[in-house]
mmCIF file of C-alpha atoms and ligand atoms in Angstrom:
data_model
loop_
_atom_site.group_PDB
_atom_site.id
_atom_site.type_symbol
_atom_site.label_atom_id
_atom_site.label_comp_id
_atom_site.label_asym_id
_atom_site.label_seq_id
_atom_site.Cartn_x
_atom_site.Cartn_y
_atom_site.Cartn_z
ATOM 1 C CA UNK A 1 23.878 -5.884 -71.463
ATOM 2 C CA UNK A 2 25.862 -3.014 -70.035
ATOM 3 C CA UNK A 3 28.273 -2.312 -67.231
ATOM 4 C CA UNK A 4 26.335 -2.317 -63.969
ATOM 5 C CA UNK A 5 29.207 -0.515 -62.270
ATOM 6 C CA UNK A 6 29.091 2.339 -64.797
ATOM 7 C CA UNK A 7 25.287 2.402 -64.657
ATOM 8 C CA UNK A 8 25.434 2.748 -60.865
ATOM 9 C CA UNK A 9 27.930 5.607 -61.166
ATOM 10 C CA UNK A 10 25.802 7.430 -63.716
ATOM 11 C CA UNK A 11 22.557 6.878 -61.827
ATOM 12 C CA UNK A 12 23.884 8.235 -58.536
ATOM 13 C CA UNK A 13 24.433 11.949 -58.949
ATOM 14 C CA UNK A 14 26.978 13.643 -56.757
ATOM 15 C CA UNK A 15 25.422 15.220 -53.727
ATOM 16 C CA UNK A 16 26.822 18.602 -54.858
ATOM 17 C CA UNK A 17 25.181 18.366 -58.285
ATOM 18 C CA UNK A 18 21.907 17.258 -56.753
ATOM 19 C CA UNK A 19 21.809 20.271 -54.434
ATOM 20 C CA UNK A 20 22.831 22.630 -57.227
ATOM 21 C CA UNK A 21 20.066 21.350 -59.510
ATOM 22 C CA UNK A 22 17.576 21.481 -56.643
ATOM 23 C CA UNK A 23 18.589 25.134 -56.135
ATOM 24 C CA UNK A 24 17.830 25.957 -59.760
ATOM 25 C CA UNK A 25 14.385 24.304 -59.560
ATOM 26 C CA UNK A 26 13.651 25.989 -56.245
ATOM 27 C CA UNK A 27 14.667 29.402 -57.639
ATOM 28 C CA UNK A 28 11.877 29.089 -60.214
ATOM 29 C CA UNK A 29 9.407 28.415 -57.366
ATOM 30 C CA UNK A 30 10.400 30.899 -54.639
ATOM 31 C CA UNK A 31 12.537 33.383 -56.621
ATOM 32 C CA UNK A 32 16.323 33.284 -57.021
ATOM 33 C CA UNK A 33 16.779 35.934 -54.316
ATOM 34 C CA UNK A 34 15.259 33.555 -51.742
ATOM 35 C CA UNK A 35 17.608 30.649 -52.459
ATOM 36 C CA UNK A 36 21.049 30.679 -50.784
ATOM 37 C CA UNK A 37 23.078 28.290 -52.853
ATOM 38 C CA UNK A 38 26.498 27.486 -51.381
ATOM 39 C CA UNK A 39 26.719 24.104 -53.098
ATOM 40 C CA UNK A 40 29.031 24.281 -56.087
ATOM 41 C CA UNK A 41 32.608 25.511 -56.579
ATOM 42 C CA UNK A 42 32.029 27.437 -59.789
ATOM 43 C CA UNK A 43 34.356 30.484 -59.851
ATOM 44 C CA UNK A 44 32.271 33.615 -59.291
ATOM 45 C CA UNK A 45 34.785 36.182 -60.514
ATOM 46 C CA UNK A 46 35.445 36.759 -64.214
ATOM 47 C CA UNK A 47 38.531 35.431 -65.983
ATOM 48 C CA UNK A 48 41.396 37.970 -65.761
ATOM 49 C CA UNK A 49 41.463 40.658 -68.468
ATOM 50 C CA UNK A 50 44.853 39.340 -69.656
ATOM 51 C CA UNK A 51 43.169 36.004 -70.410
ATOM 52 C CA UNK A 52 40.363 37.655 -72.349
ATOM 53 C CA UNK A 53 42.920 39.712 -74.301
ATOM 54 C CA UNK A 54 44.908 36.553 -75.102
ATOM 55 C CA UNK A 55 41.782 34.831 -76.481
ATOM 56 C CA UNK A 56 40.919 37.827 -78.663
ATOM 57 C CA UNK A 57 44.454 38.315 -79.940
ATOM 58 C CA UNK A 58 45.014 34.631 -80.682
ATOM 59 C CA UNK A 59 41.668 34.344 -82.460
ATOM 60 C CA UNK A 60 42.243 37.394 -84.599
ATOM 61 C CA UNK A 61 45.966 37.141 -85.287
ATOM 62 C CA UNK A 62 46.769 33.457 -85.564
ATOM 63 C CA UNK A 63 46.073 31.071 -88.365
ATOM 64 C CA UNK A 64 42.895 29.007 -87.870
ATOM 65 C CA UNK A 65 44.649 25.682 -88.387
ATOM 66 C CA UNK A 66 47.275 26.604 -85.831
ATOM 67 C CA UNK A 67 44.865 27.486 -83.052
ATOM 68 C CA UNK A 68 42.205 24.868 -83.791
ATOM 69 C CA UNK A 69 44.212 21.958 -85.176
ATOM 70 C CA UNK A 70 45.435 18.864 -83.374
ATOM 71 C CA UNK A 71 48.626 19.204 -81.375
ATOM 72 C CA UNK A 72 50.947 16.486 -80.080
ATOM 73 C CA UNK A 73 49.177 14.415 -77.422
ATOM 74 C CA UNK A 74 51.254 16.066 -74.694
ATOM 75 C CA UNK A 75 50.670 19.508 -76.166
ATOM 76 C CA UNK A 76 52.525 22.178 -78.154
ATOM 77 C CA UNK A 77 56.200 22.334 -77.313
ATOM 78 C CA UNK A 78 56.222 26.161 -77.051
ATOM 79 C CA UNK A 79 53.284 26.103 -74.612
ATOM 80 C CA UNK A 80 54.869 23.311 -72.557
ATOM 81 C CA UNK A 81 58.061 25.368 -72.432
ATOM 82 C CA UNK A 82 56.138 28.364 -71.108
ATOM 83 C CA UNK A 83 54.590 26.247 -68.343
ATOM 84 C CA UNK A 84 57.983 24.793 -67.396
ATOM 85 C CA UNK A 85 59.569 28.251 -67.307
ATOM 86 C CA UNK A 86 56.717 29.545 -65.175
ATOM 87 C CA UNK A 87 57.305 26.767 -62.623
ATOM 88 C CA UNK A 88 61.064 27.296 -62.654
ATOM 89 C CA UNK A 89 60.811 31.025 -62.122
ATOM 90 C CA UNK A 90 58.523 30.553 -59.122
ATOM 91 C CA UNK A 91 59.949 27.429 -57.520
ATOM 92 C CA UNK A 92 63.461 27.023 -58.924
ATOM 93 C CA UNK A 93 62.180 23.618 -59.909
ATOM 94 C CA UNK A 94 64.307 22.297 -62.844
ATOM 95 C CA UNK A 95 61.215 21.424 -64.870
ATOM 96 C CA UNK A 96 61.624 20.867 -68.628
ATOM 97 C CA UNK A 97 58.955 21.132 -71.319
ATOM 98 C CA UNK A 98 59.304 17.345 -71.681
ATOM 99 C CA UNK A 99 57.951 16.927 -68.124
ATOM 100 C CA UNK A 100 54.641 18.627 -68.980
ATOM 101 C CA UNK A 101 51.607 16.834 -70.411
ATOM 102 C CA UNK A 102 48.640 19.117 -71.157
ATOM 103 C CA UNK A 103 45.245 17.701 -70.179
ATOM 104 C CA UNK A 104 41.609 18.793 -70.227
ATOM 105 C CA UNK A 105 41.766 19.970 -66.596
ATOM 106 C CA UNK A 106 42.717 18.319 -63.310
ATOM 107 C CA UNK A 107 40.078 15.573 -63.377
ATOM 108 C CA UNK A 108 41.382 13.833 -66.530
ATOM 109 C CA UNK A 109 44.930 14.512 -65.337
ATOM 110 C CA UNK A 110 44.188 12.575 -62.160
ATOM 111 C CA UNK A 111 42.499 9.748 -64.040
ATOM 112 C CA UNK A 112 45.418 9.386 -66.474
ATOM 113 C CA UNK A 113 47.988 9.415 -63.686
ATOM 114 C CA UNK A 114 46.049 7.010 -61.462
ATOM 115 C CA UNK A 115 45.562 4.719 -64.448
ATOM 116 C CA UNK A 116 49.274 4.888 -65.209
ATOM 117 C CA UNK A 117 49.957 3.664 -61.659
ATOM 118 C CA UNK A 118 47.342 0.891 -61.704
ATOM 119 C CA UNK A 119 48.856 -2.477 -60.858
ATOM 120 C CA UNK A 120 47.078 -5.542 -59.494
ATOM 121 C CA UNK A 121 46.214 -5.281 -55.831
ATOM 122 C CA UNK A 122 47.469 -1.690 -55.478
ATOM 123 C CA UNK A 123 45.976 0.895 -53.171
ATOM 124 C CA UNK A 124 45.701 4.654 -53.497
ATOM 125 C CA UNK A 125 45.383 6.626 -50.296
ATOM 126 C CA UNK A 126 43.488 9.880 -49.830
ATOM 127 C CA UNK A 127 43.513 12.082 -46.756
ATOM 128 C CA UNK A 128 40.121 13.121 -45.392
ATOM 129 C CA UNK A 129 38.552 15.457 -46.122
ATOM 130 C CA UNK A 130 39.029 14.613 -49.811
ATOM 131 C CA UNK A 131 37.459 15.388 -53.199
ATOM 132 C CA UNK A 132 34.740 12.711 -53.665
ATOM 133 C CA UNK A 133 35.613 12.006 -57.309
ATOM 134 C CA UNK A 134 38.884 10.359 -56.225
ATOM 135 C CA UNK A 135 36.954 7.223 -55.331
ATOM 136 C CA UNK A 136 35.566 6.516 -58.829
ATOM 137 C CA UNK A 137 38.881 7.595 -60.375
ATOM 138 C CA UNK A 138 40.700 4.940 -58.324
ATOM 139 C CA UNK A 139 38.118 2.166 -58.186
ATOM 140 C CA UNK A 140 37.330 2.282 -61.903
ATOM 141 C CA UNK A 141 40.995 1.486 -62.463
ATOM 142 C CA UNK A 142 40.795 -1.655 -60.372
ATOM 143 C CA UNK A 143 42.598 -0.308 -57.326
ATOM 144 C CA UNK A 144 41.556 -0.029 -53.714
ATOM 145 C CA UNK A 145 40.700 3.434 -52.434
ATOM 146 C CA UNK A 146 41.717 3.865 -48.802
ATOM 147 C CA UNK A 147 41.203 6.838 -46.546
ATOM 148 C CA UNK A 148 43.263 8.448 -43.818
ATOM 149 C CA UNK A 149 40.733 9.761 -41.271
ATOM 150 C CA UNK A 150 40.784 13.544 -40.844
ATOM 151 C CA UNK A 151 42.673 15.612 -38.331
ATOM 152 C CA UNK A 152 39.511 17.542 -37.481
ATOM 153 C CA UNK A 153 41.369 19.979 -35.165
ATOM 154 C CA UNK A 154 43.370 21.660 -37.934
ATOM 155 C CA UNK A 155 42.643 19.695 -41.145
ATOM 156 C CA UNK A 156 46.367 19.075 -41.572
ATOM 157 C CA UNK A 157 47.336 15.354 -41.538
ATOM 158 C CA UNK A 158 46.900 12.904 -38.695
ATOM 159 C CA UNK A 159 50.220 11.073 -38.972
ATOM 160 C CA UNK A 160 49.307 8.205 -36.688
ATOM 161 C CA UNK A 161 46.212 7.603 -38.840
ATOM 162 C CA UNK A 162 48.340 7.834 -41.983
ATOM 163 C CA UNK A 163 50.855 5.276 -40.734
ATOM 164 C CA UNK A 164 48.031 2.920 -39.856
ATOM 165 C CA UNK A 165 46.692 3.052 -43.421
ATOM 166 C CA UNK A 166 49.979 2.582 -45.273
ATOM 167 C CA UNK A 167 50.542 -0.962 -46.500
ATOM 168 C CA UNK A 168 53.012 -2.693 -48.871
ATOM 169 C CA UNK A 169 50.280 -2.231 -51.519
ATOM 170 C CA UNK A 170 50.190 1.561 -51.211
ATOM 171 C CA UNK A 171 51.070 2.935 -54.618
ATOM 172 C CA UNK A 172 50.406 6.643 -54.062
ATOM 173 C CA UNK A 173 48.951 9.200 -51.675
ATOM 174 C CA UNK A 174 46.741 11.949 -53.069
ATOM 175 C CA UNK A 175 47.483 15.337 -51.530
ATOM 176 C CA UNK A 176 45.125 18.236 -52.243
ATOM 177 C CA UNK A 177 46.318 21.581 -50.924
ATOM 178 C CA UNK A 178 44.796 24.166 -50.820
ATOM 179 C CA UNK A 179 42.102 21.718 -49.930
ATOM 180 C CA UNK A 180 38.601 21.171 -51.168
ATOM 181 C CA UNK A 181 36.541 21.129 -48.940
ATOM 182 C CA UNK A 182 38.440 22.488 -45.886
ATOM 183 C CA UNK A 183 40.125 25.484 -47.555
ATOM 184 C CA UNK A 184 43.225 24.623 -45.510
ATOM 185 C CA UNK A 185 46.756 24.813 -46.950
ATOM 186 C CA UNK A 186 49.142 22.093 -45.771
ATOM 187 C CA UNK A 187 52.142 23.668 -44.108
ATOM 188 C CA UNK A 188 55.690 22.908 -45.207
ATOM 189 C CA UNK A 189 56.166 21.102 -41.898
ATOM 190 C CA UNK A 190 53.155 18.867 -42.579
ATOM 191 C CA UNK A 191 54.509 18.048 -46.034
ATOM 192 C CA UNK A 192 58.008 17.375 -44.701
ATOM 193 C CA UNK A 193 56.656 14.955 -42.102
ATOM 194 C CA UNK A 194 54.524 13.267 -44.749
ATOM 195 C CA UNK A 195 57.570 13.017 -47.034
ATOM 196 C CA UNK A 196 59.730 11.533 -44.273
ATOM 197 C CA UNK A 197 57.146 8.830 -43.516
ATOM 198 C CA UNK A 198 56.680 7.967 -47.195
ATOM 199 C CA UNK A 199 60.443 7.783 -47.709
ATOM 200 C CA UNK A 200 60.815 5.430 -44.746
ATOM 201 C CA UNK A 201 57.905 3.270 -45.890
ATOM 202 C CA UNK A 202 59.168 3.192 -49.503
ATOM 203 C CA UNK A 203 62.457 1.768 -48.193
ATOM 204 C CA UNK A 204 60.670 -0.694 -45.933
ATOM 205 C CA UNK A 205 58.341 -1.938 -48.710
ATOM 206 C CA UNK A 206 61.045 -1.941 -51.391
ATOM 207 C CA UNK A 207 59.091 0.247 -53.857
ATOM 208 C CA UNK A 208 58.372 3.918 -54.446
ATOM 209 C CA UNK A 209 55.289 5.557 -53.034
ATOM 210 C CA UNK A 210 54.294 8.561 -55.111
ATOM 211 C CA UNK A 211 52.533 11.699 -53.986
ATOM 212 C CA UNK A 212 49.838 12.777 -56.414
ATOM 213 C CA UNK A 213 49.590 16.534 -55.846
ATOM 214 C CA UNK A 214 46.119 17.626 -56.947
ATOM 215 C CA UNK A 215 46.481 21.391 -57.303
ATOM 216 C CA UNK A 216 43.567 23.214 -58.913
ATOM 217 C CA UNK A 217 43.618 25.748 -56.064
ATOM 218 C CA UNK A 218 47.379 26.446 -55.959
ATOM 219 C CA UNK A 219 46.989 30.156 -56.773
ATOM 220 C CA UNK A 220 44.117 30.720 -54.346
ATOM 221 C CA UNK A 221 45.738 31.488 -50.994
ATOM 222 C CA UNK A 222 45.065 34.318 -48.530
ATOM 223 C CA UNK A 223 46.638 36.045 -45.531
ATOM 224 C CA UNK A 224 50.049 35.795 -47.230
ATOM 225 C CA UNK A 225 50.082 32.008 -46.834
ATOM 226 C CA UNK A 226 52.574 30.248 -49.125
ATOM 227 C CA UNK A 227 51.642 27.024 -50.889
ATOM 228 C CA UNK A 228 54.756 24.806 -50.910
ATOM 229 C CA UNK A 229 55.754 23.185 -54.231
ATOM 230 C CA UNK A 230 55.597 19.548 -53.171
ATOM 231 C CA UNK A 231 58.264 18.070 -55.520
ATOM 232 C CA UNK A 232 60.790 20.312 -53.714
ATOM 233 C CA UNK A 233 59.829 18.634 -50.444
ATOM 234 C CA UNK A 234 59.257 15.060 -51.645
ATOM 235 C CA UNK A 235 60.843 14.276 -55.040
ATOM 236 C CA UNK A 236 58.573 11.334 -55.925
ATOM 237 C CA UNK A 237 55.695 13.719 -56.578
ATOM 238 C CA UNK A 238 53.629 14.166 -59.713
ATOM 239 C CA UNK A 239 51.576 17.357 -59.996
ATOM 240 C CA UNK A 240 48.091 17.529 -61.511
ATOM 241 C CA UNK A 241 47.347 21.194 -62.133
ATOM 242 C CA UNK A 242 44.342 22.993 -63.549
ATOM 243 C CA UNK A 243 43.531 26.492 -64.765
ATOM 244 C CA UNK A 244 39.821 25.938 -63.991
ATOM 245 C CA UNK A 245 39.762 27.850 -60.727
ATOM 246 C CA UNK A 246 42.838 30.065 -60.915
ATOM 247 C CA UNK A 247 41.808 31.657 -64.226
ATOM 248 C CA UNK A 248 38.039 31.106 -63.855
ATOM 249 C CA UNK A 249 38.006 28.819 -66.905
ATOM 250 C CA UNK A 250 36.371 25.598 -65.644
ATOM 251 C CA UNK A 251 34.283 25.104 -68.766
ATOM 252 C CA UNK A 252 37.259 25.486 -71.101
ATOM 253 C CA UNK A 253 39.052 22.384 -69.788
ATOM 254 C CA UNK A 254 42.775 23.040 -69.553
ATOM 255 C CA UNK A 255 45.377 21.770 -67.104
ATOM 256 C CA UNK A 256 48.501 19.633 -67.087
ATOM 257 C CA UNK A 257 50.391 16.790 -65.486
ATOM 258 C CA UNK A 258 53.951 17.574 -64.448
ATOM 259 C CA UNK A 259 56.162 14.503 -63.982
ATOM 260 C CA UNK A 260 59.405 16.082 -62.752
ATOM 261 C CA UNK A 261 62.771 14.488 -63.478
ATOM 262 C CA UNK A 262 63.297 14.066 -59.741
ATOM 263 C CA UNK A 263 60.338 11.634 -59.477
ATOM 264 C CA UNK A 264 61.206 7.949 -59.447
ATOM 265 C CA UNK A 265 61.208 6.370 -62.923
ATOM 266 C CA UNK A 266 60.157 9.743 -64.283
ATOM 267 C CA UNK A 267 60.486 9.048 -68.005
ATOM 268 C CA UNK A 268 58.807 5.678 -67.799
ATOM 269 C CA UNK A 269 55.979 7.172 -65.762
ATOM 270 C CA UNK A 270 55.558 10.021 -68.274
ATOM 271 C CA UNK A 271 55.247 7.456 -71.054
ATOM 272 C CA UNK A 272 52.731 5.445 -69.010
ATOM 273 C CA UNK A 273 50.726 8.646 -68.425
ATOM 274 C CA UNK A 274 50.641 9.198 -72.198
ATOM 275 C CA UNK A 275 49.486 5.612 -72.672
ATOM 276 C CA UNK A 276 46.841 5.879 -69.946
ATOM 277 C CA UNK A 277 45.581 9.156 -71.457
ATOM 278 C CA UNK A 278 45.106 7.375 -74.807
ATOM 279 C CA UNK A 279 42.903 4.767 -73.201
ATOM 280 C CA UNK A 280 40.555 7.413 -71.831
ATOM 281 C CA UNK A 281 40.204 9.035 -75.236
ATOM 282 C CA UNK A 282 42.659 11.874 -74.777
ATOM 283 C CA UNK A 283 43.770 13.203 -78.159
ATOM 284 C CA UNK A 284 45.125 16.582 -77.094
ATOM 285 C CA UNK A 285 44.031 19.381 -74.798
ATOM 286 C CA UNK A 286 42.246 22.202 -76.662
ATOM 287 C CA UNK A 287 44.892 23.854 -78.841
ATOM 288 C CA UNK A 288 43.670 27.402 -78.299
ATOM 289 C CA UNK A 289 43.589 26.884 -74.548
ATOM 290 C CA UNK A 290 47.152 25.571 -74.485
ATOM 291 C CA UNK A 291 48.220 28.888 -75.986
ATOM 292 C CA UNK A 292 45.975 30.905 -73.670
ATOM 293 C CA UNK A 293 47.358 29.077 -70.629
ATOM 294 C CA UNK A 294 50.937 29.636 -71.808
ATOM 295 C CA UNK A 295 50.320 33.355 -72.346
ATOM 296 C CA UNK A 296 48.553 33.667 -69.006
ATOM 297 C CA UNK A 297 51.543 32.120 -67.245
ATOM 298 C CA UNK A 298 53.991 34.357 -69.139
ATOM 299 C CA UNK A 299 51.931 37.452 -68.372
ATOM 300 C CA UNK A 300 51.562 36.479 -64.708
ATOM 301 C CA UNK A 301 47.757 36.587 -64.997
ATOM 302 C CA UNK A 302 46.074 35.985 -61.678
ATOM 303 C CA UNK A 303 42.525 36.163 -60.382
ATOM 304 C CA UNK A 304 41.116 39.043 -58.360
ATOM 305 C CA UNK A 305 41.540 37.219 -55.075
ATOM 306 C CA UNK A 306 40.163 40.128 -53.074
ATOM 307 C CA UNK A 307 36.591 39.223 -53.941
ATOM 308 C CA UNK A 308 37.038 35.640 -52.642
ATOM 309 C CA UNK A 309 38.926 36.943 -49.643
ATOM 310 C CA UNK A 310 36.126 39.349 -48.681
ATOM 311 C CA UNK A 311 33.563 36.519 -48.906
ATOM 312 C CA UNK A 312 35.781 34.225 -46.857
ATOM 313 C CA UNK A 313 36.232 36.791 -44.094
ATOM 314 C CA UNK A 314 32.567 37.816 -44.072
ATOM 315 C CA UNK A 315 31.340 34.222 -43.755
ATOM 316 C CA UNK A 316 34.000 33.107 -41.299
ATOM 317 C CA UNK A 317 33.443 36.041 -38.948
ATOM 318 C CA UNK A 318 29.661 35.877 -39.085
ATOM 319 C CA UNK A 319 29.366 32.109 -38.671
ATOM 320 C CA UNK A 320 31.867 31.838 -35.836
ATOM 321 C CA UNK A 321 30.154 34.753 -34.059
ATOM 322 C CA UNK A 322 26.891 32.751 -34.160
ATOM 323 C CA UNK A 323 28.681 29.806 -32.545
ATOM 324 C CA UNK A 324 29.610 27.648 -35.552
ATOM 325 C CA UNK A 325 33.008 25.929 -35.331
ATOM 326 C CA UNK A 326 35.316 26.104 -38.316
ATOM 327 C CA UNK A 327 39.056 25.954 -39.003
ATOM 328 C CA UNK A 328 39.819 29.300 -40.675
ATOM 329 C CA UNK A 329 40.418 28.585 -44.364
ATOM 330 C CA UNK A 330 43.473 30.226 -45.926
ATOM 331 C CA UNK A 331 43.066 28.833 -49.430
ATOM 332 C CA UNK A 332 40.676 27.717 -52.186
ATOM 333 C CA UNK A 333 37.107 29.018 -51.872
ATOM 334 C CA UNK A 334 35.483 26.728 -49.351
ATOM 335 C CA UNK A 335 34.779 26.555 -45.635
ATOM 336 C CA UNK A 336 34.218 23.287 -43.800
ATOM 337 C CA UNK A 337 32.002 23.891 -40.825
ATOM 338 C CA UNK A 338 31.068 21.539 -37.984
ATOM 339 C CA UNK A 339 27.359 20.754 -37.918
ATOM 340 C CA UNK A 340 25.997 22.090 -34.597
ATOM 341 C CA UNK A 341 24.494 18.718 -33.680
ATOM 342 C CA UNK A 342 27.347 16.706 -35.249
ATOM 343 C CA UNK A 343 25.167 15.271 -38.025
ATOM 344 C CA UNK A 344 25.777 17.254 -41.199
ATOM 345 C CA UNK A 345 23.377 15.197 -43.329
ATOM 346 C CA UNK A 346 20.477 16.040 -41.006
ATOM 347 C CA UNK A 347 21.627 19.652 -40.628
ATOM 348 C CA UNK A 348 21.869 20.187 -44.369
ATOM 349 C CA UNK A 349 18.323 18.777 -44.765
ATOM 350 C CA UNK A 350 17.156 21.241 -42.139
ATOM 351 C CA UNK A 351 18.925 24.047 -43.999
ATOM 352 C CA UNK A 352 17.400 22.903 -47.293
ATOM 353 C CA UNK A 353 13.981 23.509 -45.748
ATOM 354 C CA UNK A 354 15.050 27.175 -45.465
ATOM 355 C CA UNK A 355 16.427 27.176 -49.041
ATOM 356 C CA UNK A 356 19.978 27.296 -47.679
ATOM 357 C CA UNK A 357 22.035 24.806 -49.685
ATOM 358 C CA UNK A 358 25.141 23.463 -47.953
ATOM 359 C CA UNK A 359 26.900 20.204 -48.774
ATOM 360 C CA UNK A 360 27.040 17.506 -46.072
ATOM 361 C CA UNK A 361 30.562 16.186 -45.595
ATOM 362 C CA UNK A 362 29.893 12.423 -45.748
ATOM 363 C CA UNK A 363 31.178 12.128 -49.318
ATOM 364 C CA UNK A 364 34.303 14.084 -48.301
ATOM 365 C CA UNK A 365 34.975 11.548 -45.542
ATOM 366 C CA UNK A 366 33.788 13.814 -42.672
ATOM 367 C CA UNK A 367 30.097 13.274 -41.892
ATOM 368 C CA UNK A 368 30.146 15.779 -39.010
ATOM 369 C CA UNK A 369 31.011 18.732 -41.259
ATOM 370 C CA UNK A 370 29.345 20.612 -44.080
ATOM 371 C CA UNK A 371 30.968 22.500 -46.934
ATOM 372 C CA UNK A 372 30.158 26.038 -47.968
ATOM 373 C CA UNK A 373 31.428 27.390 -51.281
ATOM 374 C CA UNK A 374 32.528 30.964 -50.779
ATOM 375 C CA UNK A 375 32.754 31.728 -54.517
ATOM 376 C CA UNK A 376 29.295 33.266 -54.514
ATOM 377 C CA UNK A 377 27.721 36.721 -54.799
ATOM 378 C CA UNK A 378 28.424 38.746 -51.616
ATOM 379 C CA UNK A 379 24.808 39.976 -51.635
ATOM 380 C CA UNK A 380 23.651 36.366 -51.320
ATOM 381 C CA UNK A 381 25.966 35.880 -48.328
ATOM 382 C CA UNK A 382 24.466 38.968 -46.667
ATOM 383 C CA UNK A 383 20.920 37.730 -47.256
ATOM 384 C CA UNK A 384 21.785 34.240 -45.984
ATOM 385 C CA UNK A 385 23.326 35.209 -42.645
ATOM 386 C CA UNK A 386 20.047 35.466 -40.733
ATOM 387 C CA UNK A 387 19.212 31.938 -41.891
ATOM 388 C CA UNK A 388 22.547 30.553 -40.641
ATOM 389 C CA UNK A 389 21.912 32.305 -37.321
ATOM 390 C CA UNK A 390 18.355 31.038 -36.969
ATOM 391 C CA UNK A 391 19.415 27.467 -37.748
ATOM 392 C CA UNK A 392 22.077 27.239 -35.063
ATOM 393 C CA UNK A 393 19.788 28.904 -32.547
ATOM 394 C CA UNK A 394 17.052 26.385 -33.341
ATOM 395 C CA UNK A 395 19.461 23.568 -32.420
ATOM 396 C CA UNK A 396 21.105 25.089 -29.388
HETATM 397 N N1 PLP B 1 40.443 18.253 -57.722
HETATM 398 C C1 PLP B 1 39.757 18.991 -56.852
HETATM 399 C C2 PLP B 1 40.161 18.977 -55.426
HETATM 400 C C3 PLP B 1 38.662 19.776 -57.264
HETATM 401 O O1 PLP B 1 38.002 20.502 -56.369
HETATM 402 C C4 PLP B 1 38.305 19.762 -58.635
HETATM 403 C C5 PLP B 1 37.162 20.521 -59.121
HETATM 404 O O2 PLP B 1 36.357 21.056 -58.389
HETATM 405 C C6 PLP B 1 39.063 18.968 -59.514
HETATM 406 C C7 PLP B 1 40.123 18.230 -59.032
HETATM 407 C C8 PLP B 1 38.747 18.918 -60.972
HETATM 408 O O3 PLP B 1 39.105 20.138 -61.576
HETATM 409 P P1 PLP B 1 39.016 20.382 -63.147
HETATM 410 O O4 PLP B 1 37.863 21.298 -63.386
HETATM 411 O O5 PLP B 1 40.286 21.037 -63.522
HETATM 412 O O6 PLP B 1 38.858 19.070 -63.813
#
């Protein structure tokens, strides 16, 4: 006897993983240089030098028990203080160390927070296009996962669609900006409108509606675009942050939940987050990584965004010149492109036949679009362009 629901989840690989693994098998057959793998969002630039230096210094200078021992469940106080100070210096945010709970990245942060909000009959809303893992995160905690259909013109938020999905059972809305998969950053105006609707609905329903701000891509923005700090716009916001993408450390597993004092029932929610984290086996985030993250924040370490920016511009300009339609991404490292015939599943199968691996958008809630990861080697982009061109020509 075992859980059929968990078996089903384990047996069905994510479409991204499947394509990525197919790419590795296919590389062995046709040669890696003939496979154009745009499937996975694995940072393609090295971790900043300041991060490497912090690892080396901490490993050589600090006591083994200090850097490898257990910490408090929420993390070391000095590291939490550094994170809080970092947020305050950038956003004038009034965050205290006590508002920060270190986690093993954004995914477990989201699970702990969603679990902390789980009440009978509750619903969590996501805005398409959305990160596919939200569904199992919500449904495995006994809540209903509901979707606001996409604003496919700009990939901001369709407010009429949002209003239609809000119900008295809505517990929280997940907001992911810069967005995976669209690469779009929600404007301050979008967030203000969202906040105004949620405030009105909270009053109408007689309970708070939280925003869950999923922010692994916060530092990845281009063209001078600013990423608004959502708690400053809508106080009932809890932030799930990760260093996976911003510091190119996805395998190290470090991030945090920030429950600001301005959020409704902040202290109670923080305690519920700690309780929820316990139930998913959280003991503490890696001790060494807490210190590395704190030092990186203090040193203002940031990724070499130019490499991602060059890829973004090269792909956007080439693909749109061939006739593909795409909202220009100004964040993260993805592009979400309209399939020429409107059926991204079929188009990505066609592309697979040419060893071009692009992710159909069905699992992101937009079956007409496909996602391209732009965190790839620029040489691979150059080699792939003739294939993109040939594919759209074959359809038109
Ligand atoms: N949220 C979004 C939108 C993501 O794209 C990802 C990872 O790709 C995550 C959360 C999970 O990030 P982490 O590696 O920090 O768990």
